[in-house]
JSON list of C-alpha atoms in Angstrom, two decimals:
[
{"chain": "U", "resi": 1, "resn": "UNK", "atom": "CA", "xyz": [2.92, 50.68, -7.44]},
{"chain": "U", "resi": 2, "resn": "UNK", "atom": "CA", "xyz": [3.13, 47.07, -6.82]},
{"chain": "U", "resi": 3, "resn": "UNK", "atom": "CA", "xyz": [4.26, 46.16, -10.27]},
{"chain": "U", "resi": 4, "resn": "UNK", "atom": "CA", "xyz": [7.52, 45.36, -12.47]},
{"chain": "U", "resi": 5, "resn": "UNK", "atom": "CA", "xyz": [8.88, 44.31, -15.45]},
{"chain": "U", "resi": 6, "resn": "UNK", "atom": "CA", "xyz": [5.03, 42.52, -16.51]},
{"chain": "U", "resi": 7, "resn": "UNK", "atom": "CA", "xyz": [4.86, 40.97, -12.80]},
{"chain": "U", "resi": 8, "resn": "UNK", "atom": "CA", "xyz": [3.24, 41.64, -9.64]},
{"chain": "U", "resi": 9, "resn": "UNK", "atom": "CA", "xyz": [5.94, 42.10, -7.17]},
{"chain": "U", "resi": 10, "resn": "UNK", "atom": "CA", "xyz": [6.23, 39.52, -4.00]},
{"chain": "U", "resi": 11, "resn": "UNK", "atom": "CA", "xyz": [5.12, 43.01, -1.92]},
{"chain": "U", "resi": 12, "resn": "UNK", "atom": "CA", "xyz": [1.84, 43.24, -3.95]},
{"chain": "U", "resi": 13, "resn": "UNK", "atom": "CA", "xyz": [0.46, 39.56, -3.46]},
{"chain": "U", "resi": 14, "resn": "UNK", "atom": "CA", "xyz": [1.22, 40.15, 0.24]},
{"chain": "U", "resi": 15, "resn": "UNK", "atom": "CA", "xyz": [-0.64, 43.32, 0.39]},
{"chain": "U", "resi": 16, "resn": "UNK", "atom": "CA", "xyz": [-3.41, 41.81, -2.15]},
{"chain": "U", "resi": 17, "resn": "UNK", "atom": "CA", "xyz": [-3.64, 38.50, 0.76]},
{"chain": "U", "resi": 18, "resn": "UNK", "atom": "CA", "xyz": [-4.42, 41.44, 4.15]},
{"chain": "U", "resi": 19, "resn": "UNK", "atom": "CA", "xyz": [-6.71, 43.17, 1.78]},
{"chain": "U", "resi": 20, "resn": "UNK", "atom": "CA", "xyz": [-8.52, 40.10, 0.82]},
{"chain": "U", "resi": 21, "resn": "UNK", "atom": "CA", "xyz": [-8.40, 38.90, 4.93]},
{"chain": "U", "resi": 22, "resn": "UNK", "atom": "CA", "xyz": [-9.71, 42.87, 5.82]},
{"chain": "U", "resi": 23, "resn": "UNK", "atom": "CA", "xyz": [-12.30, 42.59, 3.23]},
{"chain": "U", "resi": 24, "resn": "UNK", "atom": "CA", "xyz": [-13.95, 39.80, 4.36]},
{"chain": "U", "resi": 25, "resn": "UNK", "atom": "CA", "xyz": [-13.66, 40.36, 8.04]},
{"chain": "U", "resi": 26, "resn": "UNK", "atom": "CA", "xyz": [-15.31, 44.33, 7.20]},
{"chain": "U", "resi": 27, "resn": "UNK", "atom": "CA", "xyz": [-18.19, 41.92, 5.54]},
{"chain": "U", "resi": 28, "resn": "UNK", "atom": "CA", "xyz": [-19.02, 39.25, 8.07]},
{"chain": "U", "resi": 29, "resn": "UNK", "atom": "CA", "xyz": [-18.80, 42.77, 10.68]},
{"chain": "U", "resi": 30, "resn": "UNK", "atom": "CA", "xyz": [-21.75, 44.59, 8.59]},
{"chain": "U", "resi": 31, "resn": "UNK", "atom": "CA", "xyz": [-23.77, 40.77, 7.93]},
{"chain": "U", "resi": 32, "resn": "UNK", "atom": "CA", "xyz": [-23.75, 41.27, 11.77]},
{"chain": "U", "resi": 33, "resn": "UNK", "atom": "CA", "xyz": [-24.73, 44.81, 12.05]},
{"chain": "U", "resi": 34, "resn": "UNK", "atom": "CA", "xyz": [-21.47, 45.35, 13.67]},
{"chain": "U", "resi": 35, "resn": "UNK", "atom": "CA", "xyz": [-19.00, 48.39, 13.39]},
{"chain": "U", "resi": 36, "resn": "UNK", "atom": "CA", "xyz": [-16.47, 47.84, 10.95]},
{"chain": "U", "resi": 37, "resn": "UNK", "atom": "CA", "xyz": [-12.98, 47.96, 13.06]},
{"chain": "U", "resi": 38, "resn": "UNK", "atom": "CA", "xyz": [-9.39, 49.00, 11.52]},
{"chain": "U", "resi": 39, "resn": "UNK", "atom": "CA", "xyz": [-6.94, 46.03, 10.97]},
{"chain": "U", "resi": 40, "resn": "UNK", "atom": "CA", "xyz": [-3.19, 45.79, 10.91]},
{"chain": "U", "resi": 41, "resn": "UNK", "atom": "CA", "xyz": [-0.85, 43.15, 10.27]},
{"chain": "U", "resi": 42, "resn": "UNK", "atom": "CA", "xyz": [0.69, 41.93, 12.50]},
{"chain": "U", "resi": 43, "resn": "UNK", "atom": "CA", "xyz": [3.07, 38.74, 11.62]},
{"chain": "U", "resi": 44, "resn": "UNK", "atom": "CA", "xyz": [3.66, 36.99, 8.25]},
{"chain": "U", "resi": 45, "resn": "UNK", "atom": "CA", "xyz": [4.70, 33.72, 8.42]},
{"chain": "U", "resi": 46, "resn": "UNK", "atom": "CA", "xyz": [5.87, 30.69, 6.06]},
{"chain": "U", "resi": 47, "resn": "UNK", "atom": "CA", "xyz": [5.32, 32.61, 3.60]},
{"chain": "U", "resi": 48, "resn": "UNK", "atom": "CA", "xyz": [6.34, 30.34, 0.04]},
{"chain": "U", "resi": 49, "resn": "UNK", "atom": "CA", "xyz": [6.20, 32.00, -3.79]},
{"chain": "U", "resi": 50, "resn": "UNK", "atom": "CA", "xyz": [6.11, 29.93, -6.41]},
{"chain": "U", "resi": 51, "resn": "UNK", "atom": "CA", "xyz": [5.56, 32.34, -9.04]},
{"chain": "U", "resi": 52, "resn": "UNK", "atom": "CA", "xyz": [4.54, 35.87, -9.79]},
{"chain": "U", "resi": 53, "resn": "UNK", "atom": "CA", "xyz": [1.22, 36.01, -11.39]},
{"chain": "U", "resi": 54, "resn": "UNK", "atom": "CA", "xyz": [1.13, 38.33, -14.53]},
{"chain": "U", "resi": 55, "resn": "UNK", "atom": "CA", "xyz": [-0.19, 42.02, -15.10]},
{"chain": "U", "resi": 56, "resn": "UNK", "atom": "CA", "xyz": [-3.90, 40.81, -16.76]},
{"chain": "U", "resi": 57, "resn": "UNK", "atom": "CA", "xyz": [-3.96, 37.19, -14.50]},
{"chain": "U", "resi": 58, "resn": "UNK", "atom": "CA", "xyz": [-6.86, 36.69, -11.79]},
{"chain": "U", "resi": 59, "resn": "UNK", "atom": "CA", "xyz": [-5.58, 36.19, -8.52]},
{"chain": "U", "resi": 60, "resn": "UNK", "atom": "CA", "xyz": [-7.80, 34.18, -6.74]},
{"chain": "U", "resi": 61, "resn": "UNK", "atom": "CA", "xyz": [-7.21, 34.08, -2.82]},
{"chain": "U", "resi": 62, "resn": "UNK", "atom": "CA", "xyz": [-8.74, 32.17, -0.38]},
{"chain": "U", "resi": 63, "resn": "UNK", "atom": "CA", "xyz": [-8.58, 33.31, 3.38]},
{"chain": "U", "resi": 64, "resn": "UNK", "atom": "CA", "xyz": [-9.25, 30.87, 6.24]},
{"chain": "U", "resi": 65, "resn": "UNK", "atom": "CA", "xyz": [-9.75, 31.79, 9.48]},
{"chain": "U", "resi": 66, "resn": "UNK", "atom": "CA", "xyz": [-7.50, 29.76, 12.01]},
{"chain": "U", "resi": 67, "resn": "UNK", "atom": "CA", "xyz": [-8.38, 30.97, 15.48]},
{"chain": "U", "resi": 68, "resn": "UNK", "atom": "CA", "xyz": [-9.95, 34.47, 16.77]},
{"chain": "U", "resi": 69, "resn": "UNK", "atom": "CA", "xyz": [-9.21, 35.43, 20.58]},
{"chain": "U", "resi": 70, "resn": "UNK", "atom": "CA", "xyz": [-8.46, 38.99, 22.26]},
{"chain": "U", "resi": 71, "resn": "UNK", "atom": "CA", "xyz": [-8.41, 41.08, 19.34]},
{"chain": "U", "resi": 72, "resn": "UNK", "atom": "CA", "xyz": [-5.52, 38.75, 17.26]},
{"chain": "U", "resi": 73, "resn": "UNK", "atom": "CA", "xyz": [-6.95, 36.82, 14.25]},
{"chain": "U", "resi": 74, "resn": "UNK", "atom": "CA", "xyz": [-5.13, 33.82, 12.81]},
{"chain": "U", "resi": 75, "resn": "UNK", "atom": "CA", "xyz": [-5.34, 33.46, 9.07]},
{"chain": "U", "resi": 76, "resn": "UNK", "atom": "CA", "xyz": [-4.11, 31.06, 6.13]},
{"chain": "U", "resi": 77, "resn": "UNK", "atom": "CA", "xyz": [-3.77, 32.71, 2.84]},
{"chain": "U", "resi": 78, "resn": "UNK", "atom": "CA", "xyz": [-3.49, 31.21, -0.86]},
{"chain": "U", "resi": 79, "resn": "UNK", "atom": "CA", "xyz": [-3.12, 33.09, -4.06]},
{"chain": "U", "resi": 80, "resn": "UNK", "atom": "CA", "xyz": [-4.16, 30.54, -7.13]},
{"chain": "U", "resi": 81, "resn": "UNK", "atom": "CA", "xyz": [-3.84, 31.70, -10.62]},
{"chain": "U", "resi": 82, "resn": "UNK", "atom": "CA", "xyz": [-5.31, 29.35, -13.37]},
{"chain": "U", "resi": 83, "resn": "UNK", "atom": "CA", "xyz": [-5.56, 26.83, -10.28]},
{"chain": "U", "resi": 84, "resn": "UNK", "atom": "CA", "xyz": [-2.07, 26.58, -9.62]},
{"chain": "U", "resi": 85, "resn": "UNK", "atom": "CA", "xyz": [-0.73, 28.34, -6.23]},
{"chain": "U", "resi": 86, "resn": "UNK", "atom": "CA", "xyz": [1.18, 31.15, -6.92]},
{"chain": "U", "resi": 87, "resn": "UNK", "atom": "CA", "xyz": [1.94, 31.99, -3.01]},
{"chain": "U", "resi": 88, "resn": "UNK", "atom": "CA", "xyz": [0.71, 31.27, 0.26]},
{"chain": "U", "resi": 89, "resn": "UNK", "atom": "CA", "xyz": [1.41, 31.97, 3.68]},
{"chain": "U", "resi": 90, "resn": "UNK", "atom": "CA", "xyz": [-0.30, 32.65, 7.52]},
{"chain": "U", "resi": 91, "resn": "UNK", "atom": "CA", "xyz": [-1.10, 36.20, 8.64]},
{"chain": "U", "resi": 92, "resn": "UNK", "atom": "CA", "xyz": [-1.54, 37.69, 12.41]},
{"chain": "U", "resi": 93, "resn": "UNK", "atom": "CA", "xyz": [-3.58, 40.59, 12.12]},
{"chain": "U", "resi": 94, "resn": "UNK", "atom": "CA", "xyz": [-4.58, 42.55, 14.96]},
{"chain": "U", "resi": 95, "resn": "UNK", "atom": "CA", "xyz": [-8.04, 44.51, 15.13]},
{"chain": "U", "resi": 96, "resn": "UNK", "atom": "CA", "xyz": [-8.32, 47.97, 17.11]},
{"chain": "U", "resi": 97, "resn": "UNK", "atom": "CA", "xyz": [-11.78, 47.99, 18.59]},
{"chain": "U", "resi": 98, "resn": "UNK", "atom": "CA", "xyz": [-13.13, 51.53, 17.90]},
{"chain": "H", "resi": 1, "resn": "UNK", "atom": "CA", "xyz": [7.88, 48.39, -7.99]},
{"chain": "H", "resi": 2, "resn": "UNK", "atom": "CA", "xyz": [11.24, 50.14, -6.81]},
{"chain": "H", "resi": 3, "resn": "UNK", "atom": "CA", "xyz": [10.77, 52.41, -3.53]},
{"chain": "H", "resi": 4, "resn": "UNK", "atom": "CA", "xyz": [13.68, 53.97, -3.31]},
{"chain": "H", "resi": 5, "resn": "UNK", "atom": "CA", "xyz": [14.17, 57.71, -3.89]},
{"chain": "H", "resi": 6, "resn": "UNK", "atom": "CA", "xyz": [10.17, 57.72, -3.86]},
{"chain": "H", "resi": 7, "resn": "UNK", "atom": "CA", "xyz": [9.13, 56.48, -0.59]},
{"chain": "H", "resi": 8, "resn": "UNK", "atom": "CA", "xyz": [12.81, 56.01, 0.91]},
{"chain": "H", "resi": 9, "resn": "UNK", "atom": "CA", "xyz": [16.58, 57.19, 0.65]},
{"chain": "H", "resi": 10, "resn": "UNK", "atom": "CA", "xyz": [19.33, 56.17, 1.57]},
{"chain": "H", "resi": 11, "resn": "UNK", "atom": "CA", "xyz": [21.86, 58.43, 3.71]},
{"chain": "H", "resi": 12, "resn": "UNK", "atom": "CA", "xyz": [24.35, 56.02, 4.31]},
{"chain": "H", "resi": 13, "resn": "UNK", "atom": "CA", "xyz": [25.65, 52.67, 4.09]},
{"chain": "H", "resi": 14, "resn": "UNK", "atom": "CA", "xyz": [27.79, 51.35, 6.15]},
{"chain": "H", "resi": 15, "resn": "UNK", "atom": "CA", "xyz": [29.60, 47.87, 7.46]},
{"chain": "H", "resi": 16, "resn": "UNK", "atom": "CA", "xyz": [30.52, 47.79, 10.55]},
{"chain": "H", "resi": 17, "resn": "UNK", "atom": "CA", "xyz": [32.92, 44.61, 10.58]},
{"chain": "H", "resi": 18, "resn": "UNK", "atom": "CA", "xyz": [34.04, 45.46, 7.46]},
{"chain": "H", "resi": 19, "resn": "UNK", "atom": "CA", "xyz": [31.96, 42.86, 6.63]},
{"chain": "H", "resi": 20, "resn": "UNK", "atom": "CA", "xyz": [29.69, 43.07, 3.42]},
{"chain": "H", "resi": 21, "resn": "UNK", "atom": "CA", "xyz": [27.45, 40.28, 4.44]},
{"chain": "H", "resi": 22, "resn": "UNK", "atom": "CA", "xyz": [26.36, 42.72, 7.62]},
{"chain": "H", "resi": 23, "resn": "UNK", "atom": "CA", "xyz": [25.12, 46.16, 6.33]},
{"chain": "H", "resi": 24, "resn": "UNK", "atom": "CA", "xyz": [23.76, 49.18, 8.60]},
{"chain": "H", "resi": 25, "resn": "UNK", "atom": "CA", "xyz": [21.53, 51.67, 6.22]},
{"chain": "H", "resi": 26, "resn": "UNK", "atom": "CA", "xyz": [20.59, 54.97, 7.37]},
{"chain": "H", "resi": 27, "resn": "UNK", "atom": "CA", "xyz": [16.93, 56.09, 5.84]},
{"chain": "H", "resi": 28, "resn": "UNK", "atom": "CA", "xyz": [15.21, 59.24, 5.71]},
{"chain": "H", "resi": 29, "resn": "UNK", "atom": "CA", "xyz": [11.22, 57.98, 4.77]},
{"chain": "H", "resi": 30, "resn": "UNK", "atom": "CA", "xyz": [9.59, 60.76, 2.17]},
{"chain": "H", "resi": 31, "resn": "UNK", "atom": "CA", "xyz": [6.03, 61.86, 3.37]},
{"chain": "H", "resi": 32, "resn": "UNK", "atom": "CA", "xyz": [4.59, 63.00, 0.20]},
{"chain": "H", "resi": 33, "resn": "UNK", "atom": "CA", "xyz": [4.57, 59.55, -0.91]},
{"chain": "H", "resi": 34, "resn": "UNK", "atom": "CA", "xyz": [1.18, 58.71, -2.61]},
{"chain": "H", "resi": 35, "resn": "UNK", "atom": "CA", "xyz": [0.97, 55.23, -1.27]},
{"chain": "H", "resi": 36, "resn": "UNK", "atom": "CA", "xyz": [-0.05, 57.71, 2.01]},
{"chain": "H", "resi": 37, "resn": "UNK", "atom": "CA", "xyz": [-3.04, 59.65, 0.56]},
{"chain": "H", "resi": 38, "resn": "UNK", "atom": "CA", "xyz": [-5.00, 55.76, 0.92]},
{"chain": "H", "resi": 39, "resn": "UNK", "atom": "CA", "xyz": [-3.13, 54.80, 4.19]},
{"chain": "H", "resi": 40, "resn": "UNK", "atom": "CA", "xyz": [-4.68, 55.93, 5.75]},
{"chain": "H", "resi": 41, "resn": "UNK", "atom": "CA", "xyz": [-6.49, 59.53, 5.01]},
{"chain": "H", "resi": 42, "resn": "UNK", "atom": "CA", "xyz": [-5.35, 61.87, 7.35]},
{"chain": "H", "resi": 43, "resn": "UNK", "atom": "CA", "xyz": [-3.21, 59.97, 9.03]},
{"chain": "H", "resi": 44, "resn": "UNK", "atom": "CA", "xyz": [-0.39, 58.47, 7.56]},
{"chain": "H", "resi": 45, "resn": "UNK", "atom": "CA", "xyz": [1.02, 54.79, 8.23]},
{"chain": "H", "resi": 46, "resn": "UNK", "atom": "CA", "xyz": [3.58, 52.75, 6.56]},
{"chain": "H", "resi": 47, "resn": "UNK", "atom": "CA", "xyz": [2.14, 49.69, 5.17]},
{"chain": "H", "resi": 48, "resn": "UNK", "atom": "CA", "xyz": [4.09, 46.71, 5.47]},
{"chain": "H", "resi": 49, "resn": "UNK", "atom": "CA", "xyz": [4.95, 45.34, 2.68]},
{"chain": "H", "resi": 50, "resn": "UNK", "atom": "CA", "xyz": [6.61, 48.84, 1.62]},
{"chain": "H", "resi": 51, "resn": "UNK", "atom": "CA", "xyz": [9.29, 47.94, 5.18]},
{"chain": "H", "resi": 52, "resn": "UNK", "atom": "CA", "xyz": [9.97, 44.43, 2.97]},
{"chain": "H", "resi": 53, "resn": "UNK", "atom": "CA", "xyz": [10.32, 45.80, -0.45]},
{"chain": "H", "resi": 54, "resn": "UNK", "atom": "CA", "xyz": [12.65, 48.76, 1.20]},
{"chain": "H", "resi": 55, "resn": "UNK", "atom": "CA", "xyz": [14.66, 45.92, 2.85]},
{"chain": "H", "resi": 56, "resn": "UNK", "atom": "CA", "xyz": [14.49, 43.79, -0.51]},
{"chain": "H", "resi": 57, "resn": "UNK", "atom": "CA", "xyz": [16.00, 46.49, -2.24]},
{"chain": "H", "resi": 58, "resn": "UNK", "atom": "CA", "xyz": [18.87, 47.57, 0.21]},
{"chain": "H", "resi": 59, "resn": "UNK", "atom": "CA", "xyz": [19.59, 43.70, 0.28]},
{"chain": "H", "resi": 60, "resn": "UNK", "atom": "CA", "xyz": [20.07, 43.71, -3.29]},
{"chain": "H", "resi": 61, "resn": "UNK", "atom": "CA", "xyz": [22.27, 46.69, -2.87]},
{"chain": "H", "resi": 62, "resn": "UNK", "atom": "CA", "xyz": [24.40, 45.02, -0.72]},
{"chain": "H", "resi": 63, "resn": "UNK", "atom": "CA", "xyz": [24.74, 41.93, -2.73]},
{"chain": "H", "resi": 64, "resn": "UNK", "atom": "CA", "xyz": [25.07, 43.42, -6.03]},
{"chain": "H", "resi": 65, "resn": "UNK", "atom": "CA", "xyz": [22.04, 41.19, -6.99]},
{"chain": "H", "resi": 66, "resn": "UNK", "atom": "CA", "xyz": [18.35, 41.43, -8.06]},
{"chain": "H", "resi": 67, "resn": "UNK", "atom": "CA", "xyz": [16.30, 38.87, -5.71]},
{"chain": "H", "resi": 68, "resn": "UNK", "atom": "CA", "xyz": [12.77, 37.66, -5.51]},
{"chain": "H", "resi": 69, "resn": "UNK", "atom": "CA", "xyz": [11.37, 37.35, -2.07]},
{"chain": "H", "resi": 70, "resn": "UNK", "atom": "CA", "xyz": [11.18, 33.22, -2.45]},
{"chain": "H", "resi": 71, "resn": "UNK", "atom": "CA", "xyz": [10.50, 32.52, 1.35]},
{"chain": "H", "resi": 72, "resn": "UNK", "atom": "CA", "xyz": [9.21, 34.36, 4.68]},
{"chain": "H", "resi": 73, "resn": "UNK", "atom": "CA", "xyz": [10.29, 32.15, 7.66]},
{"chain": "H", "resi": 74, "resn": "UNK", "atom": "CA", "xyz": [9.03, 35.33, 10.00]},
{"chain": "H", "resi": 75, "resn": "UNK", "atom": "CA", "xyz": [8.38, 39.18, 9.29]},
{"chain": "H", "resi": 76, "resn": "UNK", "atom": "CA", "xyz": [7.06, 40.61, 12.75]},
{"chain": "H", "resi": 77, "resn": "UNK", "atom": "CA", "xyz": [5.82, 44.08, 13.04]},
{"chain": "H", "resi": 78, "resn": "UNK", "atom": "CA", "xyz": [6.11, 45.54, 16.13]},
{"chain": "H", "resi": 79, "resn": "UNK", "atom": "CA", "xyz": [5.17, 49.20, 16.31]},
{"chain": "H", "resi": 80, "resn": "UNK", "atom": "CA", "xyz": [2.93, 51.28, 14.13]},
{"chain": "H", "resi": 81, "resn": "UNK", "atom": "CA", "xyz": [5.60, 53.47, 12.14]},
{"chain": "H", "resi": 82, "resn": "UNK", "atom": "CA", "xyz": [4.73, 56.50, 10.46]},
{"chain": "H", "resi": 83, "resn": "UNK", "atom": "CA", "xyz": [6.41, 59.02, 8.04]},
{"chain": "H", "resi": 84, "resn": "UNK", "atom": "CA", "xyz": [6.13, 62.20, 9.92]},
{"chain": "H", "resi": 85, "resn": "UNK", "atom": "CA", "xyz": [6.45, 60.75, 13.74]},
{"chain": "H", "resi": 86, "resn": "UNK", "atom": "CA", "xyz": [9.59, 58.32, 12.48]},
{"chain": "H", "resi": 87, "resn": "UNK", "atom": "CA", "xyz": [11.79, 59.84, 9.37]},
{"chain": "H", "resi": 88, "resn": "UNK", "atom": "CA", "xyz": [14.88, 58.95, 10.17]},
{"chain": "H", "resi": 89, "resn": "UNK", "atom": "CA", "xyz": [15.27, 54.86, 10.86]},
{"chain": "H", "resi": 90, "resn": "UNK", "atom": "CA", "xyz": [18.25, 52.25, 10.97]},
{"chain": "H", "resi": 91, "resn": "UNK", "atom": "CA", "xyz": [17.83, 49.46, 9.19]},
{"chain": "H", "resi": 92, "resn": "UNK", "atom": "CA", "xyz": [20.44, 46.46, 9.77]},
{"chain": "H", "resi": 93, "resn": "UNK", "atom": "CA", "xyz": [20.58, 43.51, 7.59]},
{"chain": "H", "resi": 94, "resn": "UNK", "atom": "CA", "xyz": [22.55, 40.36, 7.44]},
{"chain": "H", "resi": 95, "resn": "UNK", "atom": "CA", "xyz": [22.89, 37.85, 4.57]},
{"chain": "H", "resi": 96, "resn": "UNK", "atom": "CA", "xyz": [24.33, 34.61, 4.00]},
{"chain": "H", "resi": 97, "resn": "UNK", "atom": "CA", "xyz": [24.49, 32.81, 0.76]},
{"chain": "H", "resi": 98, "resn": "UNK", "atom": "CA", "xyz": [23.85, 29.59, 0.95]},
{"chain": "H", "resi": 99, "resn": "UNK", "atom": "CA", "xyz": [22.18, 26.49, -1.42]},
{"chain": "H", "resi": 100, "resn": "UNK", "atom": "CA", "xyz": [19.05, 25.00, -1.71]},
{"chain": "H", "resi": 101, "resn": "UNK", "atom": "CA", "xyz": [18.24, 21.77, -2.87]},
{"chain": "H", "resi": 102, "resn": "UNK", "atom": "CA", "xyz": [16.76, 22.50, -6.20]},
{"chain": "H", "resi": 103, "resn": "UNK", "atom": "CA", "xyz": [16.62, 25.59, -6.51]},
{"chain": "H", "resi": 104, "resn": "UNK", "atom": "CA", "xyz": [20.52, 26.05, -5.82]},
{"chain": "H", "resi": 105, "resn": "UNK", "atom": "CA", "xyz": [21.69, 29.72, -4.74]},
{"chain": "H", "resi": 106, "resn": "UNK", "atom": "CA", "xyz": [19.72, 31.54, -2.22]},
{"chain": "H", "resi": 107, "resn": "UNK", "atom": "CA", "xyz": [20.78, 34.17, 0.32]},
{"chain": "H", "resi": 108, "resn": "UNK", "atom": "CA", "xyz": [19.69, 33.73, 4.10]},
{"chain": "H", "resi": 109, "resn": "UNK", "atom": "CA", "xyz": [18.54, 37.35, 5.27]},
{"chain": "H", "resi": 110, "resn": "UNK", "atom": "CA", "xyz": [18.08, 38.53, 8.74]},
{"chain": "H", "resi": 111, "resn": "UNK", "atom": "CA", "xyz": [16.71, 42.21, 9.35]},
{"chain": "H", "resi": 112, "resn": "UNK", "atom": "CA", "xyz": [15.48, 44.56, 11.68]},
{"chain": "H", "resi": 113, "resn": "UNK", "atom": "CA", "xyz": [14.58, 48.37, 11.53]},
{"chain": "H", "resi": 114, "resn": "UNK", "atom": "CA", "xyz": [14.24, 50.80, 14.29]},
{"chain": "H", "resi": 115, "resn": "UNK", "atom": "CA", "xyz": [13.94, 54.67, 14.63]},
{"chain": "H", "resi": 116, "resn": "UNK", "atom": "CA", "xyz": [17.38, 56.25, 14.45]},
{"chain": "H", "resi": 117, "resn": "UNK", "atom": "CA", "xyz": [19.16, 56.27, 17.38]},
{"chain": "H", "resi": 118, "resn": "UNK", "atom": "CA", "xyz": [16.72, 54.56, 19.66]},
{"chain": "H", "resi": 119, "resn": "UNK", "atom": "CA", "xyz": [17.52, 50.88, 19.27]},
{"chain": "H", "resi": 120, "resn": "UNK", "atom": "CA", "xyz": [15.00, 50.24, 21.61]},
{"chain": "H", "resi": 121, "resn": "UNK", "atom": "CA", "xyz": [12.28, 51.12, 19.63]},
{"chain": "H", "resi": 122, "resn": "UNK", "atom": "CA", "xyz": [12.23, 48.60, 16.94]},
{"chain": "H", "resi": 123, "resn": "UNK", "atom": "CA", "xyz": [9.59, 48.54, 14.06]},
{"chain": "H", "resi": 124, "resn": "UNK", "atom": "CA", "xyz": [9.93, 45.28, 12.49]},
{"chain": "H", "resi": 125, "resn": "UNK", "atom": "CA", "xyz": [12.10, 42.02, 12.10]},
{"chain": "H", "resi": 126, "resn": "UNK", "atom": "CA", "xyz": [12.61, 39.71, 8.97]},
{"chain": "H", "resi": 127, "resn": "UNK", "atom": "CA", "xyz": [13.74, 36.11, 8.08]},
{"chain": "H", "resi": 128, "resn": "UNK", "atom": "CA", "xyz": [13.85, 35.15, 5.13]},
{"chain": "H", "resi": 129, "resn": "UNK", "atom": "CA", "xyz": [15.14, 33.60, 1.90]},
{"chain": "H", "resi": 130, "resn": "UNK", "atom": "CA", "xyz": [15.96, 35.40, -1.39]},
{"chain": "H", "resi": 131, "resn": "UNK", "atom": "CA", "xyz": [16.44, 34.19, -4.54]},
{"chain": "H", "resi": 132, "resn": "UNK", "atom": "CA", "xyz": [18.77, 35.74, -7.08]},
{"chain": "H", "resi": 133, "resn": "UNK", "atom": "CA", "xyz": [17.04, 36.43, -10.21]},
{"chain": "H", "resi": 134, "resn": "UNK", "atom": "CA", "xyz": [19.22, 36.28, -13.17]}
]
């Protein structure tokens, strides 16, 4: 659903950067032996495309962890394909404690 | 990717200044939308980016454009909205074209959405920049 015309839509990078940062934050939980909790976003910000990748491209994306206090991570996001950045931007995601 | 008439419709457009640079769009949000069987099972969210590619596209309705999402200055989402506790929102958009140094025309887009008549209960807010694509 996140495609058109060849091209991953600006939606679908977006979506493919909070499942990368949910991914690795459900992976570093079970490493610990801790509950996995449910994420949502919260905030995108300075968010900046420079291209769509292509239908058949790698995205590459590389999360970085910023800060982590009361339940509100703090993340930096970048999309590479082919080593040049297709997108990048920061993320506020919130985590519900079960 | 094109939402409307699959996760969204439109009722009605309207401008209240008579101004097409400020629209006011009246959407009914469709339930049996797939994208819900995966978010979440059971219990039904909209995700996020489908809020910004519904906006995209009524943006594009008002300018008579196609755009590419070139720049988020801010897109904050305040309240959990679902399909079947929120049908029926308002979402209210402004746009100014303006230049860029470079990459010449862009539009300047401001938008919110909220449940129908409750103003007060506001689901999300958007800066950002689009980019015409022609």
């Amino acid at each position: 659903m996140f495609c058109h015309h060849g091209h991953i839509a600006e939606a679908g990078i977006i979506e493919h950067m909070a499942q990368s940062a949910s991914a690795m934050a459900g992976y570093n939980c079970r490493e610990a032996g801790k509950p996995v909790p449910v994420g949502f976003i919260g905030e995108v910000k300075k968010f900046t495309l420079n291209f769509l990748p292509k239908i058949e491209e790698t995205m590459e994306t590389t999360i970085k962890v910023v800060s982590e206090a009361m339940g509100i991570t703090l993340i930096n996001a970048t999309t590479h394909v082919d080593g040049q950045v297709a997108a990048s931007c920061q993320m506020k995601i919130f985590i519900r404690e079960e | 990717m094109k939402l409307q008439d699959s996760y969204f419709t439109i009722r009605k457009i309207s401008y209240p200044n008579s101004d097409t640079r400020h629209g006011r769009f009246k959407i009914n949000l469709l339930a049996d939308h797939p994208v819900y069987e995966g978010h979440f099972p059971g219990e039904p969210v909209c995700p996020g980016v489908c809020s910004l590619q519904m906006v995209k596209e009524c943006a594009q309705i008002m300018a008579h454009e196609k755009f590419l999402i070139s720049y988020i200055k801010q897109y904050r989402l305040l309240e959990v909205m679902a399909p079947q506790k929120n049908p029926e929102l308002m979402v209210e958009i402004h746009l100014e074209q303006g230049e860029k140094e470079g990459t010449g025309i862009i539009y300047k887009m401001k938008a919110s959405g909220c449940a129908l008549g409750k103003p007060e209960m506001k689901f999300f807010e958007i800066s950002a920049e689009l980019s015409p694509v022609r």
